[in-house]
Short mmCIF file of C-alpha atoms and ligand atoms in Angstrom, two decimals:
data_model
loop_
_atom_site.label_atom_id
_atom_site.label_comp_id
_atom_site.label_asym_id
_atom_site.label_seq_id
_atom_site.Cartn_x
_atom_site.Cartn_y
_atom_site.Cartn_z
CA MET A 1180 -17.53 8.88 30.30
CA SER A 1181 -15.57 10.66 27.55
CA LYS A 1182 -17.20 11.21 24.17
CA SER A 1183 -14.69 8.78 22.66
CA SER A 1184 -15.59 6.04 25.16
CA ALA A 1185 -19.27 6.45 24.35
CA TRP A 1186 -18.59 5.94 20.63
CA ILE A 1187 -16.35 2.96 21.36
CA ALA A 1188 -19.19 1.38 23.35
CA ILE A 1189 -21.40 1.63 20.25
CA GLU A 1190 -18.70 -0.04 18.16
CA ASN A 1191 -18.42 -2.84 20.71
CA GLN A 1192 -22.15 -3.46 20.52
CA TYR A 1193 -22.85 -3.14 16.81
CA TYR A 1194 -19.73 -3.56 14.70
CA ALA A 1195 -18.21 -6.86 13.52
CA GLN A 1196 -15.17 -7.33 15.74
CA THR A 1197 -12.65 -8.06 13.00
CA VAL A 1198 -10.05 -5.33 13.58
CA ARG A 1199 -7.96 -4.72 16.68
CA ARG A 1200 -8.57 -0.99 16.92
CA GLN A 1201 -6.71 1.58 18.95
CA PRO A 1202 -9.06 3.53 21.26
CA VAL A 1203 -9.04 6.74 19.21
CA VAL A 1204 -12.25 8.07 17.62
CA ILE A 1205 -11.09 10.39 14.84
CA VAL A 1206 -13.55 13.11 13.90
CA GLN A 1207 -11.48 15.57 11.89
CA GLY A 1208 -8.22 15.86 9.98
CA GLN A 1209 -6.13 18.62 8.49
CA GLY A 1210 -2.75 18.09 6.81
CA SER A 1211 -0.67 15.69 8.93
CA ARG A 1212 -2.87 16.09 12.02
CA VAL A 1213 -6.16 14.64 13.25
CA TRP A 1214 -8.44 15.36 16.23
CA ASP A 1215 -10.46 12.89 18.27
CA ALA A 1216 -14.03 13.17 19.58
CA ASP A 1217 -12.75 14.83 22.77
CA GLY A 1218 -10.76 17.46 20.91
CA LYS A 1219 -7.33 15.90 21.46
CA GLU A 1220 -4.85 16.51 18.63
CA TYR A 1221 -2.50 13.87 17.13
CA LEU A 1222 0.24 13.77 14.50
CA ASP A 1223 -0.80 11.09 12.03
CA PHE A 1224 1.96 8.67 11.02
CA VAL A 1225 -0.57 6.08 9.87
CA GLY A 1226 -2.07 8.20 7.09
CA GLY A 1227 -5.16 6.07 6.58
CA TRP A 1228 -2.85 3.02 6.15
CA ALA A 1229 -0.58 4.68 3.60
CA VAL A 1230 -3.45 6.32 1.75
CA ASN A 1231 -3.56 10.05 2.54
CA MET A 1232 -0.63 11.07 0.33
CA LEU A 1233 -1.53 14.77 0.47
CA GLY A 1234 -2.63 14.65 4.10
CA HIS A 1235 -6.13 15.24 5.37
CA CYS A 1236 -8.51 17.59 3.56
CA HIS A 1237 -5.98 18.90 1.06
CA PRO A 1238 -7.70 21.72 -0.87
CA VAL A 1239 -6.99 20.05 -4.23
CA ILE A 1240 -8.75 16.87 -3.08
CA THR A 1241 -11.63 18.72 -1.44
CA GLN A 1242 -12.17 20.82 -4.55
CA ALA A 1243 -12.09 17.86 -6.96
CA LEU A 1244 -14.46 15.93 -4.70
CA THR A 1245 -17.00 18.71 -4.29
CA GLU A 1246 -16.91 19.80 -7.94
CA GLN A 1247 -17.35 16.25 -9.20
CA ALA A 1248 -20.06 15.55 -6.62
CA ALA A 1249 -22.01 18.44 -8.10
CA THR A 1250 -21.43 17.22 -11.67
CA LEU A 1251 -21.62 13.43 -12.01
CA LEU A 1252 -21.02 10.53 -9.61
CA GLN A 1253 -21.81 7.28 -11.31
CA THR A 1254 -22.87 6.16 -14.75
CA SER A 1255 -21.91 2.60 -15.60
CA ASN A 1256 -18.99 1.29 -17.54
CA GLN A 1257 -21.39 0.81 -20.43
CA PHE A 1258 -20.62 4.48 -21.13
CA TYR A 1259 -17.50 6.65 -21.25
CA THR A 1260 -16.80 9.22 -18.54
CA ILE A 1261 -14.09 11.85 -18.90
CA PRO A 1262 -12.44 11.70 -15.42
CA GLN A 1263 -11.82 7.96 -15.93
CA LEU A 1264 -10.15 8.58 -19.27
CA LEU A 1265 -8.03 11.46 -17.96
CA LEU A 1266 -6.77 9.33 -15.07
CA ALA A 1267 -6.01 6.42 -17.41
CA GLN A 1268 -4.04 8.75 -19.68
CA LEU A 1269 -2.11 10.29 -16.77
CA LEU A 1270 -1.10 6.93 -15.27
CA VAL A 1271 -0.08 5.39 -18.56
CA GLU A 1272 1.87 8.47 -19.67
CA HIS A 1273 3.80 8.54 -16.37
CA SER A 1274 4.50 4.80 -16.11
CA CYS A 1275 6.02 2.06 -18.26
CA LEU A 1276 2.61 0.39 -18.65
CA ASP A 1277 0.23 0.74 -21.59
CA ARG A 1278 -3.31 0.04 -20.36
CA VAL A 1279 -5.22 0.37 -17.12
CA PHE A 1280 -8.40 -0.98 -15.51
CA PHE A 1281 -9.95 0.64 -12.43
CA GLY A 1282 -11.54 -1.17 -9.50
CA ASN A 1283 -12.34 -0.12 -5.95
CA SER A 1284 -9.61 -1.52 -3.71
CA GLY A 1285 -6.21 -3.12 -3.58
CA ALA A 1286 -7.52 -6.66 -3.33
CA GLU A 1287 -9.69 -6.07 -6.37
CA ALA A 1288 -6.74 -4.67 -8.31
CA ASN A 1289 -4.74 -7.79 -7.52
CA GLU A 1290 -7.68 -10.05 -8.42
CA GLY A 1291 -7.73 -8.38 -11.83
CA ALA A 1292 -3.98 -8.79 -12.29
CA ILE A 1293 -4.26 -12.48 -11.36
CA LYS A 1294 -7.10 -12.98 -13.87
CA LEU A 1295 -5.02 -11.23 -16.51
CA ALA A 1296 -2.06 -13.55 -15.82
CA ARG A 1297 -4.26 -16.65 -15.98
CA LYS A 1298 -5.78 -15.57 -19.28
CA TYR A 1299 -2.31 -14.77 -20.63
CA GLY A 1300 -1.23 -18.28 -19.65
CA LYS A 1301 -4.19 -19.79 -21.49
CA LYS A 1302 -3.57 -17.73 -24.62
CA HIS A 1303 0.20 -17.61 -24.82
CA ARG A 1304 1.79 -20.15 -22.45
CA ASP A 1305 0.03 -23.49 -23.08
CA GLY A 1306 -2.28 -23.03 -20.12
CA ALA A 1307 0.39 -22.22 -17.51
CA TYR A 1308 -1.42 -20.83 -14.47
CA GLU A 1309 0.79 -20.97 -11.38
CA ILE A 1310 1.80 -17.72 -9.71
CA ILE A 1311 4.80 -17.51 -7.41
CA THR A 1312 4.54 -15.03 -4.53
CA ALA A 1313 6.66 -14.44 -1.43
CA PHE A 1314 6.34 -15.41 2.20
CA HIS A 1315 5.45 -12.39 4.37
CA SER A 1316 3.75 -10.75 1.39
CA PHE A 1317 0.34 -9.13 1.64
CA HIS A 1318 -1.94 -8.98 -1.39
CA GLY A 1319 -5.44 -8.65 0.08
CA ARG A 1320 -8.26 -10.39 1.92
CA THR A 1321 -10.41 -11.91 -0.83
CA MET A 1322 -10.17 -15.68 -1.19
CA THR A 1323 -7.76 -15.45 -4.14
CA THR A 1324 -5.61 -12.59 -2.88
CA LEU A 1325 -5.44 -14.38 0.50
CA ALA A 1326 -4.13 -17.40 -1.40
CA ALA A 1327 -1.51 -15.10 -2.94
CA THR A 1328 -0.64 -13.65 0.47
CA GLY A 1329 2.27 -15.58 1.96
CA GLN A 1330 1.17 -15.44 5.59
CA PRO A 1331 -0.48 -18.68 6.76
CA HIS A 1332 -2.02 -17.09 9.87
CA TYR A 1333 -4.33 -15.02 7.65
CA GLN A 1334 -5.32 -18.07 5.62
CA GLU A 1335 -5.86 -20.91 8.07
CA ALA A 1336 -9.45 -20.10 9.14
CA PHE A 1337 -10.63 -19.84 5.55
CA LEU A 1338 -9.20 -22.89 3.81
CA PRO A 1339 -9.62 -24.07 1.10
CA LEU A 1340 -8.46 -21.02 -0.85
CA SER A 1341 -8.03 -20.58 -4.60
CA PRO A 1342 -5.41 -23.00 -5.91
CA GLY A 1343 -2.42 -22.13 -8.09
CA PHE A 1344 -0.12 -20.16 -5.77
CA VAL A 1345 3.39 -21.13 -4.71
CA HIS A 1346 5.26 -19.22 -1.99
CA VAL A 1347 9.00 -18.69 -1.77
CA ALA A 1348 11.32 -16.75 0.52
CA TYR A 1349 11.45 -13.02 -0.30
CA ASN A 1350 14.78 -11.60 -1.45
CA ASP A 1351 15.93 -15.07 -2.52
CA VAL A 1352 16.31 -15.45 -6.28
CA ALA A 1353 17.56 -19.04 -6.02
CA ALA A 1354 14.33 -20.02 -4.23
CA LEU A 1355 12.32 -18.41 -7.00
CA GLU A 1356 14.31 -20.21 -9.68
CA HIS A 1357 13.90 -23.49 -7.84
CA ALA A 1358 10.11 -23.07 -7.57
CA THR A 1359 9.66 -22.22 -11.27
CA THR A 1360 8.11 -24.91 -13.47
CA ASP A 1361 6.63 -24.98 -16.98
CA ASN A 1362 3.36 -24.21 -15.23
CA THR A 1363 4.60 -20.88 -13.84
CA VAL A 1364 2.91 -17.97 -15.56
CA ALA A 1365 3.78 -15.08 -13.24
CA VAL A 1366 5.76 -13.89 -10.25
CA MET A 1367 3.96 -11.39 -8.03
CA LEU A 1368 5.97 -9.30 -5.55
CA GLU A 1369 5.89 -6.07 -3.55
CA PRO A 1370 8.98 -3.90 -4.25
CA ILE A 1371 9.19 -3.57 -0.45
CA GLN A 1372 6.95 -5.74 1.73
CA GLY A 1373 4.81 -3.30 3.70
CA GLU A 1374 2.36 -5.19 5.83
CA GLY A 1375 4.90 -8.02 6.24
CA GLY A 1376 7.06 -5.66 8.34
CA VAL A 1377 8.71 -3.18 5.92
CA ASN A 1378 11.07 -5.80 4.49
CA ILE A 1379 13.52 -4.15 2.11
CA PRO A 1380 15.19 -6.47 -0.41
CA ASP A 1381 18.78 -6.26 -1.66
CA ASP A 1382 19.29 -3.51 -4.24
CA ASP A 1383 19.70 -6.02 -7.07
CA TYR A 1384 16.88 -8.40 -6.10
CA LEU A 1385 14.21 -7.05 -8.45
CA GLN A 1386 16.70 -6.78 -11.30
CA ARG A 1387 17.64 -10.42 -10.88
CA VAL A 1388 13.97 -11.43 -10.64
CA ARG A 1389 13.31 -9.43 -13.81
CA ALA A 1390 16.12 -11.24 -15.62
CA TRP A 1391 14.79 -14.63 -14.52
CA CYS A 1392 11.25 -13.75 -15.64
CA ASP A 1393 12.59 -12.65 -19.04
CA GLN A 1394 14.57 -15.84 -19.42
CA ARG A 1395 11.56 -18.04 -18.63
CA LYS A 1396 8.89 -15.83 -20.28
CA ILE A 1397 7.15 -15.32 -16.94
CA LEU A 1398 5.15 -12.17 -16.22
CA LEU A 1399 6.45 -9.95 -13.45
CA ILE A 1400 3.54 -8.46 -11.51
CA LEU A 1401 4.50 -5.77 -9.01
CA ASP A 1402 1.99 -5.08 -6.26
CA GLU A 1403 2.61 -1.35 -5.76
CA ILE A 1404 -0.53 -0.83 -3.73
CA GLN A 1405 1.54 0.38 -0.78
CA THR A 1406 4.77 1.41 -2.52
CA GLY A 1407 3.28 3.28 -5.48
CA MET A 1408 2.23 6.92 -5.92
CA GLY A 1409 5.42 8.38 -4.47
CA ARG A 1410 5.69 6.49 -1.19
CA LEU A 1411 9.26 5.24 -1.82
CA GLY A 1412 10.55 8.52 -3.26
CA SER A 1413 9.71 7.91 -6.94
CA LEU A 1414 6.24 7.92 -8.45
CA PHE A 1415 6.41 4.12 -8.64
CA GLY A 1416 8.61 1.83 -6.58
CA TYR A 1417 9.97 0.00 -9.62
CA GLN A 1418 11.69 3.25 -10.68
CA GLU A 1419 13.82 3.05 -7.52
CA TYR A 1420 15.12 -0.34 -8.67
CA GLY A 1421 15.72 0.33 -12.37
CA ILE A 1422 13.36 -2.31 -13.75
CA GLU A 1423 9.96 -2.40 -15.46
CA PRO A 1424 7.14 -4.73 -14.42
CA ASP A 1425 4.79 -6.29 -17.00
CA VAL A 1426 1.82 -5.69 -14.73
CA MET A 1427 1.45 -3.31 -11.79
CA THR A 1428 -1.30 -2.86 -9.25
CA LEU A 1429 -2.17 0.35 -7.40
CA ALA A 1430 -4.74 1.39 -4.78
CA LYS A 1431 -4.27 3.16 -1.40
CA GLY A 1432 -2.51 6.44 -2.32
CA LEU A 1433 -3.95 6.51 -5.83
CA GLY A 1434 -7.18 7.99 -4.49
CA CYS A 1435 -5.67 10.09 -1.67
CA GLY A 1436 -8.61 8.93 0.47
CA VAL A 1437 -11.32 7.86 -1.97
CA PRO A 1438 -11.61 4.12 -2.60
CA ILE A 1439 -10.00 3.22 -5.92
CA GLY A 1440 -7.67 0.50 -7.19
CA ALA A 1441 -6.11 -0.18 -10.57
CA PHE A 1442 -4.15 -2.74 -12.49
CA LEU A 1443 -1.94 -1.65 -15.34
CA SER A 1444 -0.39 -3.85 -17.99
CA LYS A 1445 1.99 -3.73 -20.90
CA GLU A 1446 0.29 -4.13 -24.26
CA PHE A 1447 1.85 -7.53 -25.04
CA CYS A 1448 0.26 -9.20 -22.01
CA MET A 1449 -3.10 -7.40 -21.81
CA ALA A 1450 -4.87 -10.67 -22.49
CA LEU A 1451 -8.28 -9.59 -21.17
CA GLU A 1452 -10.98 -9.05 -23.78
CA PRO A 1453 -14.50 -7.63 -23.75
CA GLY A 1454 -16.62 -9.58 -21.28
CA ASP A 1455 -13.64 -10.92 -19.28
CA HIS A 1456 -13.72 -8.40 -16.45
CA GLY A 1457 -15.85 -5.57 -15.11
CA SER A 1458 -17.02 -3.62 -12.09
CA THR A 1459 -20.12 -1.59 -11.28
CA PHE A 1460 -18.35 1.13 -9.33
CA GLY A 1461 -14.81 0.61 -10.66
CA GLY A 1462 -13.44 3.81 -12.14
CA ASN A 1463 -16.55 5.86 -11.51
CA ALA A 1464 -16.52 9.57 -12.18
CA LEU A 1465 -16.20 10.61 -8.53
CA THR A 1466 -13.24 8.44 -7.54
CA THR A 1467 -11.35 8.94 -10.80
CA ALA A 1468 -11.82 12.73 -10.70
CA VAL A 1469 -10.33 12.83 -7.19
CA ALA A 1470 -7.57 10.36 -8.06
CA HIS A 1471 -6.73 12.39 -11.15
CA ALA A 1472 -6.52 15.64 -9.18
CA GLY A 1473 -4.39 14.02 -6.46
CA SER A 1474 -2.07 12.18 -8.86
CA LYS A 1475 -1.60 15.27 -11.02
CA TYR A 1476 -0.73 17.34 -7.94
CA LEU A 1477 1.76 14.68 -6.81
CA ILE A 1478 3.44 14.73 -10.21
CA ASP A 1479 3.31 18.50 -10.88
CA HIS A 1480 4.73 19.35 -7.45
CA ASN A 1481 7.26 16.49 -7.41
CA ILE A 1482 5.90 15.26 -4.09
CA PRO A 1483 7.81 11.94 -4.43
CA ALA A 1484 11.11 13.89 -4.20
CA HIS A 1485 9.81 15.61 -1.04
CA ALA A 1486 8.86 12.17 0.33
CA LYS A 1487 12.42 10.98 -0.32
CA ARG A 1488 13.90 13.93 1.63
CA MET A 1489 11.39 13.58 4.46
CA GLY A 1490 12.02 9.83 4.56
CA GLN A 1491 15.72 10.48 5.14
CA HIS A 1492 14.85 12.99 7.86
CA LEU A 1493 12.48 10.56 9.57
CA LEU A 1494 15.01 7.75 9.42
CA ALA A 1495 17.69 10.01 10.95
CA ARG A 1496 15.33 10.89 13.83
CA LEU A 1497 14.48 7.22 14.38
CA GLN A 1498 18.18 6.34 14.37
CA GLU A 1499 18.69 8.91 17.16
CA LEU A 1500 15.96 7.17 19.15
CA LYS A 1501 17.61 3.80 18.49
CA ALA A 1502 20.86 5.17 19.93
CA ARG A 1503 18.97 6.29 23.05
CA PHE A 1504 16.80 3.20 23.76
CA SER A 1505 18.57 -0.16 23.89
CA PHE A 1506 15.35 -2.11 23.26
CA ILE A 1507 15.14 -0.67 19.71
CA VAL A 1508 17.07 -3.17 17.60
CA ASP A 1509 16.50 -1.82 14.08
CA VAL A 1510 15.12 1.11 12.14
CA ARG A 1511 14.74 0.81 8.38
CA GLY A 1512 12.88 2.45 5.56
CA LYS A 1513 12.80 3.84 2.08
CA GLY A 1514 10.99 7.06 1.30
CA LEU A 1515 8.14 7.37 3.76
CA LEU A 1516 7.67 3.65 4.39
CA THR A 1517 9.61 3.06 7.57
CA ALA A 1518 9.74 0.67 10.53
CA MET A 1519 11.16 0.54 14.04
CA GLU A 1520 11.80 -2.92 15.49
CA PHE A 1521 12.04 -3.84 19.19
CA ASP A 1522 13.81 -6.71 20.93
CA SER A 1523 10.47 -8.02 22.30
CA ASP A 1524 6.73 -7.82 21.65
CA ILE A 1525 6.10 -4.33 23.06
CA SER A 1526 4.39 -2.64 20.08
CA HIS A 1527 1.07 -2.70 21.84
CA GLN A 1528 2.44 -0.92 24.92
CA VAL A 1529 4.32 1.64 22.85
CA LEU A 1530 1.19 2.40 20.83
CA ALA A 1531 -0.86 3.00 23.96
CA HIS A 1532 1.72 5.47 25.29
CA ALA A 1533 2.12 7.05 21.83
CA ASN A 1534 -1.61 7.69 21.62
CA GLU A 1535 -1.45 9.44 24.99
CA ALA A 1536 1.55 11.47 23.82
CA GLY A 1537 -0.38 12.48 20.69
CA VAL A 1538 1.12 10.50 17.82
CA LEU A 1539 -0.67 7.82 15.78
CA LEU A 1540 1.38 4.82 14.64
CA ASN A 1541 0.77 1.36 13.24
CA GLY A 1542 1.85 -1.83 15.04
CA VAL A 1543 2.84 -3.77 11.95
CA LYS A 1544 4.23 -6.63 14.06
CA PRO A 1545 4.02 -7.43 17.78
CA ASN A 1546 7.64 -6.22 17.89
CA ALA A 1547 7.61 -3.51 15.17
CA LEU A 1548 5.99 -0.18 14.37
CA ARG A 1549 5.35 1.16 10.86
CA PHE A 1550 5.44 4.83 9.83
CA MET A 1551 3.56 5.82 6.64
CA PRO A 1552 2.65 9.49 7.09
CA PRO A 1553 1.29 11.80 4.38
CA LEU A 1554 3.96 12.49 1.74
CA THR A 1555 3.44 16.21 2.39
CA ILE A 1556 4.60 15.96 6.01
CA THR A 1557 7.17 18.60 6.99
CA ALA A 1558 10.50 18.22 8.82
CA GLU A 1559 9.02 20.15 11.77
CA GLU A 1560 6.08 17.74 11.97
CA ILE A 1561 8.47 14.78 11.85
CA ASP A 1562 10.51 16.33 14.70
CA GLU A 1563 7.36 16.93 16.71
CA GLY A 1564 5.97 13.44 16.04
CA THR A 1565 9.20 11.65 16.87
CA GLY A 1566 9.49 13.86 19.97
CA ARG A 1567 6.10 12.59 21.09
CA LEU A 1568 7.20 9.02 20.29
CA GLU A 1569 10.25 9.57 22.50
CA GLN A 1570 7.93 10.48 25.40
CA ALA A 1571 6.12 7.17 24.82
CA LEU A 1572 9.37 5.18 24.64
CA LYS A 1573 10.54 6.68 27.94
CA ARG A 1574 7.54 5.09 29.64
CA ILE A 1575 8.52 1.55 28.55
N1 PLP B 2201 -1.45 -5.22 -1.49
C1 PLP B 2201 -0.68 -4.56 -0.61
C2 PLP B 2201 0.80 -4.47 -0.85
C3 PLP B 2201 -1.25 -3.96 0.52
O1 PLP B 2201 -0.46 -3.33 1.41
C4 PLP B 2201 -2.64 -4.06 0.71
C5 PLP B 2201 -3.26 -3.48 1.92
O2 PLP B 2201 -2.65 -3.26 2.93
C6 PLP B 2201 -3.41 -4.74 -0.24
C7 PLP B 2201 -2.78 -5.30 -1.33
C8 PLP B 2201 -4.90 -4.85 -0.10
O3 PLP B 2201 -5.49 -3.63 -0.35
P1 PLP B 2201 -7.00 -3.35 0.13
O4 PLP B 2201 -7.02 -3.36 1.61
O5 PLP B 2201 -7.33 -2.02 -0.47
O6 PLP B 2201 -7.84 -4.44 -0.47
#
């Protein structure tokens, strides 16, 4: 029995079976590569689910983590800590938003944004509370963010969910207008739907949504948990579309591997007041110190621009594969959020062969793969990774 199989047997016996895992036990990472328990090396195009923006064990992250671990981990939000304030300042100064609150995950960030919108509705919109979100969206797994998520198959086992959400087709402004009532307080959208299959809207979609929200005094909440922190080629996805949200949520890449989430808001709609919201661990010294170091590095070294160039390179390589394999029906992406779609449900098979060939990928749909590698990936690593994917595709 391989070392990996022995670990997988332990998982089968002791772990809640909630995730369909690939049979790879990762024990070490460096840059864009990881190694499994048997010493096999892989190129990592999953990146911790779009988290490891600077790759694995980047020295800036390791240094911030170890220095902060030796200084201060956790106080409570009853007191001020400096890393939290530095990160708040950095994010506000580099975005169009004015205030930030830190939590521990994406779902928590969205929960906070939803609470903010509800309170805003109570204070400024005669109690309006409904939030419009899109089908195929993904906003998290808590009962309220599941209600926001427009994918019934995630919801059905857990009904009833939090009320007050209306779903409309993505990339369809008329549907949004039609669903708007006096009760609508906010629209919540991903600039590109990630988990829903890398669905890229028309170039003018967000601008038209913005105009509608302005007209009807509705808050525009952008869930940038997957698209933010450089993934699409700008620090924030909204910058790619020439609009400003009223509220934005971040997580994933914000911490470059440590668990942190955030919601940011413009001053006019920051309706939350002392006592309205809080978190024991949210924004603690350890996670904010690492997130600050990672975010500052991303900004100072213009990593989003590198991600844009590498995204174009990756897309070109995937287009070459599409030309070679007739069962690939589409490749699409922006920055380093990219997908390859097949004419049938073969993701599972492709992933198994890809693992053998030494490249880690995500099966975002039964018929589609998602690529979300570290933003620091090089052109050579992309060539090598897509070369390994080609080996896998040849076996289909
Ligand atoms: N929002 C988006 C757009 C996401 O992609 C995800 C996770 O995939 C979430 C929210 C939930 O984040 P978390 O898993 O950290 O709760």
